[in-house]
Each structure stands twice: as C-alpha cells, then as structure tokens.
PDB file of C-alpha atoms in Angstrom:
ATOM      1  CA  UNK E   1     -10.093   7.191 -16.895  1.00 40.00           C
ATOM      2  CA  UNK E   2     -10.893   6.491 -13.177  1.00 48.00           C
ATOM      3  CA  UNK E   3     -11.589   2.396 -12.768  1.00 55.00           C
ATOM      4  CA  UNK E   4     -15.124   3.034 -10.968  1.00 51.00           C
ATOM      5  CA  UNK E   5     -14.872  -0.757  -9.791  1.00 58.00           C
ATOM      6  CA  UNK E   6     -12.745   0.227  -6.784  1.00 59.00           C
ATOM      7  CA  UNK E   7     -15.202   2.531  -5.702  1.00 61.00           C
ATOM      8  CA  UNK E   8     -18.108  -0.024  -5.527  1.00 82.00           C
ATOM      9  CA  UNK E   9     -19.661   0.104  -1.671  1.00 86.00           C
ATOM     10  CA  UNK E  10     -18.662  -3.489  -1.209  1.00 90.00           C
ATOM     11  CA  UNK E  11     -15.048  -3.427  -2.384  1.00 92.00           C
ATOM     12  CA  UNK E  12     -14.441  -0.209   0.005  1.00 91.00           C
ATOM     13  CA  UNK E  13     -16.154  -2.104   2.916  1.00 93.00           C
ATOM     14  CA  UNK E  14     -14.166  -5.177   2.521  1.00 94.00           C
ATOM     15  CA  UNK E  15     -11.041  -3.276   2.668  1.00 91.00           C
ATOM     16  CA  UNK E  16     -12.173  -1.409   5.705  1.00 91.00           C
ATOM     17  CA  UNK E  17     -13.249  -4.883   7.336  1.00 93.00           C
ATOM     18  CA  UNK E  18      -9.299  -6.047   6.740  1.00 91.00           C
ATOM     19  CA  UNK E  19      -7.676  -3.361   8.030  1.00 86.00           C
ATOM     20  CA  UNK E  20      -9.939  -3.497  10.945  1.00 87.00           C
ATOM     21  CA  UNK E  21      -9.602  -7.113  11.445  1.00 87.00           C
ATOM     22  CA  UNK E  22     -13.359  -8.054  11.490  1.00 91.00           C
ATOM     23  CA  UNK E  23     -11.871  -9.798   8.046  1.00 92.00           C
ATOM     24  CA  UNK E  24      -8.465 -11.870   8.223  1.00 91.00           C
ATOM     25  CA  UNK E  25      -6.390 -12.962   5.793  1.00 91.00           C
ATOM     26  CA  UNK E  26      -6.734 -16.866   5.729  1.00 92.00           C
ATOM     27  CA  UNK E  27     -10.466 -16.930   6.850  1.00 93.00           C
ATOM     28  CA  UNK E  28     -12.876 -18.505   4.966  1.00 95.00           C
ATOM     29  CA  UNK E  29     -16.982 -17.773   5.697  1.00 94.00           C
ATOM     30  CA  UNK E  30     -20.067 -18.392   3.929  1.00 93.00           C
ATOM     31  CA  UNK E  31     -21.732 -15.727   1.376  1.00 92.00           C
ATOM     32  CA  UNK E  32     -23.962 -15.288   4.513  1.00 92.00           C
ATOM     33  CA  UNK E  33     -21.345 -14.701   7.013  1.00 93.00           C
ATOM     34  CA  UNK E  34     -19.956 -12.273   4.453  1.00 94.00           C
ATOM     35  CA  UNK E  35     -23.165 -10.406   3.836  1.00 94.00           C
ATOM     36  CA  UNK E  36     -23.115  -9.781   8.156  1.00 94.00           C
ATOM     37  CA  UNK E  37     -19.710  -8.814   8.219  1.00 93.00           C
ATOM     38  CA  UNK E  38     -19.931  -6.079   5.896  1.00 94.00           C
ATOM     39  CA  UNK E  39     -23.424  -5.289   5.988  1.00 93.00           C
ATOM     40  CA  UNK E  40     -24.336  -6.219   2.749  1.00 92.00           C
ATOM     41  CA  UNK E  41     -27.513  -7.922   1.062  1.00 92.00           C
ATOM     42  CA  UNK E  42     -26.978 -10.743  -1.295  1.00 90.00           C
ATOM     43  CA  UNK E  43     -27.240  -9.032  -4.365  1.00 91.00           C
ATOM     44  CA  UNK E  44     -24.443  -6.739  -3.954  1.00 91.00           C
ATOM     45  CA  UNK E  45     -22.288  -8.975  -2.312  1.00 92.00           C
ATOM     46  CA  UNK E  46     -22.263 -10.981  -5.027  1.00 91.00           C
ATOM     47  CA  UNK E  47     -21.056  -8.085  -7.438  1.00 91.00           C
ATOM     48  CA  UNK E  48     -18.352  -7.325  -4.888  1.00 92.00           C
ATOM     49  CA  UNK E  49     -17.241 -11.156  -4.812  1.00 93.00           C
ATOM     50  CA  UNK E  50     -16.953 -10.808  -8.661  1.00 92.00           C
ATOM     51  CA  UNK E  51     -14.377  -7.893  -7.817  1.00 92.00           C
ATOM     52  CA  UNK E  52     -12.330  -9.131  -5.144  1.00 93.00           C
ATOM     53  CA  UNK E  53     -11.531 -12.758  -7.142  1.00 92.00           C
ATOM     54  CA  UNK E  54     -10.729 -10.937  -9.949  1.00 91.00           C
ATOM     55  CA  UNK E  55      -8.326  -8.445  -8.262  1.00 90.00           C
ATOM     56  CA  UNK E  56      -6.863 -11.626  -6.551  1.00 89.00           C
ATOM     57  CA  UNK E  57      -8.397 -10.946  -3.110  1.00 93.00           C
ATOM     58  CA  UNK E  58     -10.825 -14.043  -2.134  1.00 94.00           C
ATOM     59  CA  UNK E  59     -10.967 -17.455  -3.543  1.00 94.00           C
ATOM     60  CA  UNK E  60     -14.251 -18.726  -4.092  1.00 91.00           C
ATOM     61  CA  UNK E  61     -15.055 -22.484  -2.987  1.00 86.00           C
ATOM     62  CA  UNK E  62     -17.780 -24.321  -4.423  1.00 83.00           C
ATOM     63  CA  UNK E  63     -19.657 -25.988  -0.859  1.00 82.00           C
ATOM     64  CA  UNK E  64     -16.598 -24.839   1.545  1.00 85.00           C
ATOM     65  CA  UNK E  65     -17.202 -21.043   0.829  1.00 92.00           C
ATOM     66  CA  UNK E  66     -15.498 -17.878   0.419  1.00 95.00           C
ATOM     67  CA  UNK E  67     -11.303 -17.794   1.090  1.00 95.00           C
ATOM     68  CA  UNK E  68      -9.421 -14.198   1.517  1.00 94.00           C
ATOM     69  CA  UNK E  69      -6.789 -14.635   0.563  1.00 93.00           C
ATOM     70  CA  UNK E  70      -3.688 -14.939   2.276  1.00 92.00           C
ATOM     71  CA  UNK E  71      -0.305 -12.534   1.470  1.00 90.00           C
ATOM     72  CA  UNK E  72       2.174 -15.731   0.478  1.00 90.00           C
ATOM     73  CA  UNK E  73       5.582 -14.865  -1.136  1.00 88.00           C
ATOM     74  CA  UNK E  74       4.259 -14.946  -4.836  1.00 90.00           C
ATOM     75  CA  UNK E  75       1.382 -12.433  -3.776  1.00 91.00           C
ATOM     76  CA  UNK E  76       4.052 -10.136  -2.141  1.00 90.00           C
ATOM     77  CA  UNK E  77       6.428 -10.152  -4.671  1.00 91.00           C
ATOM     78  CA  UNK E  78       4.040  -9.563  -7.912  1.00 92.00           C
ATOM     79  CA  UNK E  79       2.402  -6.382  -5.984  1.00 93.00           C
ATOM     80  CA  UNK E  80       5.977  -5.125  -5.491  1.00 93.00           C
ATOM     81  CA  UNK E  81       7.309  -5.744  -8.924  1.00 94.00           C
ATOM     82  CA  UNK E  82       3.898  -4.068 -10.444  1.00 95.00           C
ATOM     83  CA  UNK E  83       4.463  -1.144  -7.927  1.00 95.00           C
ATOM     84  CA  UNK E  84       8.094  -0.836  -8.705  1.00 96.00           C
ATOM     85  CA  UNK E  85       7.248  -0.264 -12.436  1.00 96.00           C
ATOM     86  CA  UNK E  86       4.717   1.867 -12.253  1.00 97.00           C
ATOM     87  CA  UNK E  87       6.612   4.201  -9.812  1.00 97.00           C
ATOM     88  CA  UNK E  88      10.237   3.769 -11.291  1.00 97.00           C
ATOM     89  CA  UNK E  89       7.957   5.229 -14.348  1.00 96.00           C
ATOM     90  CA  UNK E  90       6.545   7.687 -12.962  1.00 97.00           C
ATOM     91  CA  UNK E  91       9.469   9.165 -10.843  1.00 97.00           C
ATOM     92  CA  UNK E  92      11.271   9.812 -14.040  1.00 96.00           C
ATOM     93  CA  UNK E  93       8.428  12.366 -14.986  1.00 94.00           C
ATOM     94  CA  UNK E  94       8.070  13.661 -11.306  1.00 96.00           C
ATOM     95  CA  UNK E  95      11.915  14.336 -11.177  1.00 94.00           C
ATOM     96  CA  UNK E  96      11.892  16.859 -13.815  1.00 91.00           C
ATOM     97  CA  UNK E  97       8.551  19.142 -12.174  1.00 93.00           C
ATOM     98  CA  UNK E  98       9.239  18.074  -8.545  1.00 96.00           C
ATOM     99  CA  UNK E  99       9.395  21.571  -6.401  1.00 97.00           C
ATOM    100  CA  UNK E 100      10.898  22.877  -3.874  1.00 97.00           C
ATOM    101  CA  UNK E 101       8.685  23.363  -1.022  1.00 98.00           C
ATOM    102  CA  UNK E 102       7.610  19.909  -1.877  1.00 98.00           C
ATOM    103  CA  UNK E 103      10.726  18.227  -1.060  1.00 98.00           C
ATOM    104  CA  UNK E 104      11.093  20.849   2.089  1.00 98.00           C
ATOM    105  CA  UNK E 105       7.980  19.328   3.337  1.00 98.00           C
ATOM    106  CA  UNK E 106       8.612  15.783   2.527  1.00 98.00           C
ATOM    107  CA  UNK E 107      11.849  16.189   3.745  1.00 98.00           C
ATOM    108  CA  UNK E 108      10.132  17.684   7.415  1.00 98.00           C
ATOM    109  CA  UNK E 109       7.589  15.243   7.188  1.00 97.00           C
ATOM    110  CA  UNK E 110       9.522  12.356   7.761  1.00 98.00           C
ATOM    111  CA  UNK E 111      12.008  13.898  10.430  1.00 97.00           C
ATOM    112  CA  UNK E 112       9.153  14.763  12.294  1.00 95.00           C
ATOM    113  CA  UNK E 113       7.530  10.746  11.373  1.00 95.00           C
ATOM    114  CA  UNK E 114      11.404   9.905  12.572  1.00 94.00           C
ATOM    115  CA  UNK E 115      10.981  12.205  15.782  1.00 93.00           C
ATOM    116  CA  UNK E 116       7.386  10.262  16.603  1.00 91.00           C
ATOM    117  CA  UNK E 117       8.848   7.173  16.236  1.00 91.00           C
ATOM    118  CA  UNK E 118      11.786   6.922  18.581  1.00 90.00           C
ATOM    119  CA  UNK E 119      10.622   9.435  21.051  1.00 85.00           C
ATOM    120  CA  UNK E 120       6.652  10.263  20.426  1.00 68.00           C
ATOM    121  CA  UNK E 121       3.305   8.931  21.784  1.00 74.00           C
ATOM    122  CA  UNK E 122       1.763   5.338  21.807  1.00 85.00           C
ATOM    123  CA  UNK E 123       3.122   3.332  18.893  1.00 85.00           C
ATOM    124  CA  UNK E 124       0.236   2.921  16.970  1.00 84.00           C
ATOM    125  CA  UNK E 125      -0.396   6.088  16.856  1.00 88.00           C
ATOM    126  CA  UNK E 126       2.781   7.016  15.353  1.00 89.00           C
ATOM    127  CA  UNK E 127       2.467   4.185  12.640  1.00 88.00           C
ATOM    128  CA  UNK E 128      -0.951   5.964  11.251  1.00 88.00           C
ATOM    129  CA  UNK E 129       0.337   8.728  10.904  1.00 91.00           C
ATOM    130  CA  UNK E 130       3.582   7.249   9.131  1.00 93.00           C
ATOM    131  CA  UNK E 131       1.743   4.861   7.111  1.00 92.00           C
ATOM    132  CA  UNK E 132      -0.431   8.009   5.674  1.00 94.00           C
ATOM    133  CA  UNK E 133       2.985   9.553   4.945  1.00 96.00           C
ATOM    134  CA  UNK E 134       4.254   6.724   3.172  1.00 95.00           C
ATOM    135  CA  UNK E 135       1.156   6.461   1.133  1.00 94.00           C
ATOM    136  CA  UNK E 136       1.176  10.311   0.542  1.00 96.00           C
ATOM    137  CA  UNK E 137       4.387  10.456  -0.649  1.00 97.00           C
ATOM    138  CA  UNK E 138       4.206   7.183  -3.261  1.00 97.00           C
ATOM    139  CA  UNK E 139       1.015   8.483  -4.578  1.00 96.00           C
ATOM    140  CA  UNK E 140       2.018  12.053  -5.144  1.00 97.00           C
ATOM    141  CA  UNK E 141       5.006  10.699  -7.498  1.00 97.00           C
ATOM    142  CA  UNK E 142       2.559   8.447  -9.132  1.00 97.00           C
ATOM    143  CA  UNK E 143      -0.187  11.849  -9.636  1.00 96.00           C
ATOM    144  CA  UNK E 144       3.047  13.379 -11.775  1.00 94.00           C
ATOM    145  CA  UNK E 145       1.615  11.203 -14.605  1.00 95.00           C
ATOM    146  CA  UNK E 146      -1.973  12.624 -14.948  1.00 95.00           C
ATOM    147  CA  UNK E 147      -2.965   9.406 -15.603  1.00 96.00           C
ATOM    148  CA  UNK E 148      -6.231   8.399 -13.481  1.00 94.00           C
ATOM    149  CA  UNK E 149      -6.319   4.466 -14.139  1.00 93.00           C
ATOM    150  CA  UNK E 150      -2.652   4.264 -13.129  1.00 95.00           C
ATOM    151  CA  UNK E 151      -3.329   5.819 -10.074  1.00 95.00           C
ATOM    152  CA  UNK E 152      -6.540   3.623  -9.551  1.00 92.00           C
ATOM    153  CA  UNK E 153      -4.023   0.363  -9.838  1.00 93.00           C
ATOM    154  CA  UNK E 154      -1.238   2.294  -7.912  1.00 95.00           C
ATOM    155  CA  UNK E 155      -3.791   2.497  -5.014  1.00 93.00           C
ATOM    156  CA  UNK E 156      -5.261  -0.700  -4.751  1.00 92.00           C
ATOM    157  CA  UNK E 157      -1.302  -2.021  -5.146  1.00 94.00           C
ATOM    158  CA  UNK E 158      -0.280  -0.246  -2.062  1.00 92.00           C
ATOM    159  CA  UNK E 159      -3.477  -1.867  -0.265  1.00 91.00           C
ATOM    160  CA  UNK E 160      -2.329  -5.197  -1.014  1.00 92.00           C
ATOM    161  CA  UNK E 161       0.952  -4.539   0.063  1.00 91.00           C
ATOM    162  CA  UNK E 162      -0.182  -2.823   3.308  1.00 88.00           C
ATOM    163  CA  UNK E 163      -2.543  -5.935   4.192  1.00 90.00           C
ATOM    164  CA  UNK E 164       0.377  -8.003   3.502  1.00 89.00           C
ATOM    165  CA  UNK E 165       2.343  -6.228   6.364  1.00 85.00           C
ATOM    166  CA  UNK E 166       0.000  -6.154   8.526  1.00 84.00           C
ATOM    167  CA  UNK E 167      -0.435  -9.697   8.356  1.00 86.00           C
ATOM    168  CA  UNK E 168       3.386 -10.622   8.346  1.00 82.00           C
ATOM    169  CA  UNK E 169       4.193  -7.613  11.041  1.00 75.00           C
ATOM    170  CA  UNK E 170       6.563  -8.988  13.944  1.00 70.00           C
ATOM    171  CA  UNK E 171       8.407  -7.534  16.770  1.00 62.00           C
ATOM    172  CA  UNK E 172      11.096  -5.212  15.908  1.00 63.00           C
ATOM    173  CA  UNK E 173       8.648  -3.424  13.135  1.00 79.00           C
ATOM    174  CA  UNK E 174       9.428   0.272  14.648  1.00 85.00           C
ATOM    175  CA  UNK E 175      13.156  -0.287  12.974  1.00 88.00           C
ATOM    176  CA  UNK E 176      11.825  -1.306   9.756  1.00 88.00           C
ATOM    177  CA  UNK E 177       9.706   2.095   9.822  1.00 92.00           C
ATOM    178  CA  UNK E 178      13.086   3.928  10.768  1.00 94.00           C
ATOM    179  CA  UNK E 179      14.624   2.163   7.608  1.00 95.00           C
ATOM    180  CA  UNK E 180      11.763   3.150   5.384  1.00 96.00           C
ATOM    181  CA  UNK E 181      12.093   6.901   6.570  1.00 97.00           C
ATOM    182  CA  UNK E 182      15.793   6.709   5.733  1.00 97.00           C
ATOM    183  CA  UNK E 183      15.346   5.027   2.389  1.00 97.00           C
ATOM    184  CA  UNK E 184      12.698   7.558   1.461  1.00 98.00           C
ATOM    185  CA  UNK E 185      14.917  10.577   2.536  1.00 98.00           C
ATOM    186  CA  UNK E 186      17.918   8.975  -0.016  1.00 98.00           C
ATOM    187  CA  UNK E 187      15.134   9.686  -2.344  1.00 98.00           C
ATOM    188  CA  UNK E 188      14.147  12.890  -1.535  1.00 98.00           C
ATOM    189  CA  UNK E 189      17.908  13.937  -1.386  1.00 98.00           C
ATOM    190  CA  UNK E 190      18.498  12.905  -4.971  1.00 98.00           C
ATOM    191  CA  UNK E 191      15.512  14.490  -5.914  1.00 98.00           C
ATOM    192  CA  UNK E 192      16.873  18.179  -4.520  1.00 97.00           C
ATOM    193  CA  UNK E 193      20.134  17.508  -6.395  1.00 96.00           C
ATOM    194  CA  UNK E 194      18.247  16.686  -9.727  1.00 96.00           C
ATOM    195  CA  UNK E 195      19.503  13.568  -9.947  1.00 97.00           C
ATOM    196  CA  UNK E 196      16.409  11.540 -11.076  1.00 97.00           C
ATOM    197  CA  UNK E 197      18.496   8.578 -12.214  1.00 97.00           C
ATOM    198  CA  UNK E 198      20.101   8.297  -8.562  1.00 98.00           C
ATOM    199  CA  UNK E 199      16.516   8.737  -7.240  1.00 98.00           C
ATOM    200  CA  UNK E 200      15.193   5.937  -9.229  1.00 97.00           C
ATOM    201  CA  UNK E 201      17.982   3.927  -8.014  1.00 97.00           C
ATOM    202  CA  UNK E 202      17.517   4.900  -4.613  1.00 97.00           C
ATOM    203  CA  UNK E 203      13.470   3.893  -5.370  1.00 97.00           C
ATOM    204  CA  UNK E 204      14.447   0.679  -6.248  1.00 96.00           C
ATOM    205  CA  UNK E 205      16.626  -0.118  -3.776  1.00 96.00           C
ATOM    206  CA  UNK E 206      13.637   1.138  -1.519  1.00 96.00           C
ATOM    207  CA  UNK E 207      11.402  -1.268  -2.659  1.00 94.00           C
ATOM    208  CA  UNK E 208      13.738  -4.544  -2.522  1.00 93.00           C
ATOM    209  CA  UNK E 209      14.719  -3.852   1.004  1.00 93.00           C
ATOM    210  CA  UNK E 210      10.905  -3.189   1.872  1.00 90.00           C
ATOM    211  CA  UNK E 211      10.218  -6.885  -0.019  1.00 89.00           C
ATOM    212  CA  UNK E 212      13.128  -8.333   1.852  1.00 86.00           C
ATOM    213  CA  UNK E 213      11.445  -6.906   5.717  1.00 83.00           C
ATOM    214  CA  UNK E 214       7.717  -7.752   4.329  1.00 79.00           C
ATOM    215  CA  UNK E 215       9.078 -11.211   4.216  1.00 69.00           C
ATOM    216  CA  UNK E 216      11.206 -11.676   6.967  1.00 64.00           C
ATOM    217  CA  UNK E 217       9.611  -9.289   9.676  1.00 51.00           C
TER     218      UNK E 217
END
C-alpha cells in the first residue's frame, strides 16, 4: 500500500523549496516564516511539520523555531545503508525478469549521460538530466518488487540522499558523475551476463564509493 503521507501538499512543497534553495539545510525560521516560504496557512503547516520531524527532516525548537535539518555523517550513512538493503533486495528479484531492451537502453542512456558530460551543453544541464537517470534506473530495480510502500520509502531515501549532495557538492563533482556512470554500467554488464550475484556486488560496491564521494566531495 502507497504511504499517502508523502503525497501531502506540504511535504511535496518543502521538498521543492530544498531543491530550489528557497529552504537550506541548516536554516532555522519561525512557523510563520515557514508558512511564507511554502505558501502554506497554519493549519496545514502544522500537519506537514508533524511529517518532516518524523521522517527526520526538521527539528522543532520550543521559542528558537523550526531547524532543517542538516545532512551530517550519521544522516548520510543510515539513508545509504537503508537504500542499500532495500535495493541489494530487490536486484535479486529484478535480475531474474530484467530484459533486454531494458539493459540496451540503460546501457545507451548512460553513454549518452557520459557523452553530455565531458563534451555536452552547460553543466547543469547535463546533471538534470543525469540525476533523472540515476533516479530512473534505482527506482525501476526497486518497481521489480511490486511492492508500493517499499517504493514510497525507496523514494523519499533517494531524496535525502540527493539533498545531502547537493549540500556537500564541491568542485570536481563532474568526475564523481563519470564514476557513478561507470559503476552503474558494471551493473548493467552483470546484469546482461545473468550474473545477479556479481550485480549485487557491483551494487554494493556502487553505493560505498557513492558514501565515500558524498562525504568527501
């Protein structure tokens, strides 16, 4: 069953307000500042706050006011190690139904994401379209399972850990892309051999690498 909490208004507009910027990680405004920022009356925004400290997104200070939360190393790392068993899982079921002209067009995909990166447009424009890849690709492995609250906590997982990015990114991110592609192609290549076990391994080898660079990019 689908968790409807992640689709309350408030919850999507504070998301939209981070990856925007209008919210940063680290700030910390009053319920009325918060209301403003996300166009919000009182009432609601007080169901959304109920959300967000429960999924571990804002702190909630009695007379200094409301803290988002900042992406620290114990933040990081527990979204990873939930993501990493939840798709480690999953992959073992999407291995044995993956097709063909899926892996042909993941396969393209990220050439092409590869191509755009070292030789394509504005940067920025290249990372959208990589990041939707990226997400595209996790979450397709995770759909394998048919199982909608999974995917509900697979989503909001991959929000935290893109917030967490984009607050830690540094100079010399455009490589760590170009690592991802080529970690996510080891992947794919086990995946067109059938060997699920060397894709999982290849997964998780994925995701400690992409831990190491969230923390030291």
């Amino acid at each position: 069953m689908s968790d409807a909490r992640q689709d309350n208004d408030g919850y999507r507009r504070f998301r939209k307000a981070m990856q925007a910027g209008t919210l940063q990680a680290g700030m910390v405004v009053t319920q009325n500042e918060l209301c403003d920022l996300l166009g919000l009356s009182l009432s609601p925004l007080r169901e959304t706050l109920v959300l967000l400290e429960e999924f571990g997104l804002v702190e909630i200070k009695p007379r200094t006011g409301i803290r988002i939360v900042y992406p620290e190393v114990a933040f990081i790392r527990e979204n990873y190690q939930f993501r990493i068993m939840i798709e480690v899982f999953a992959l073992r079921s999407f291995g044995d139904t993956v097709t063909e002209e899926w892996l042909a067009n993941m396969r393209e995909s990220h050439e092409e994401a590869r191509l755009n990166l070292t030789e394509g447009g504005p940067f920025e424009e290249s990372l959208l379209r990589f990041t939707r890849l990226d997400m595209r690709m996790h979450r397709e492995i995770v759909e394998a399972l048919g199982n909608r609250a999974i995917l509900d906590t697979h989503d909001r997982v991959q929000e935290n850990i893109r917030m967490a990015q984009q607050v830690h990114r540094r100079p010399g991110f455009r490589s760590a892309l170009l690592k991802t592609i080529d970690e996510h192609l080891e992947v794919i290549k086990c995946l067109e051999t059938r060997d699920v076990e060397g894709a999982v391994a290849a997964i998780e080898a994925h995701f400690r690498a992409s831990t190491h660079r969230t923390f030291a990019a």
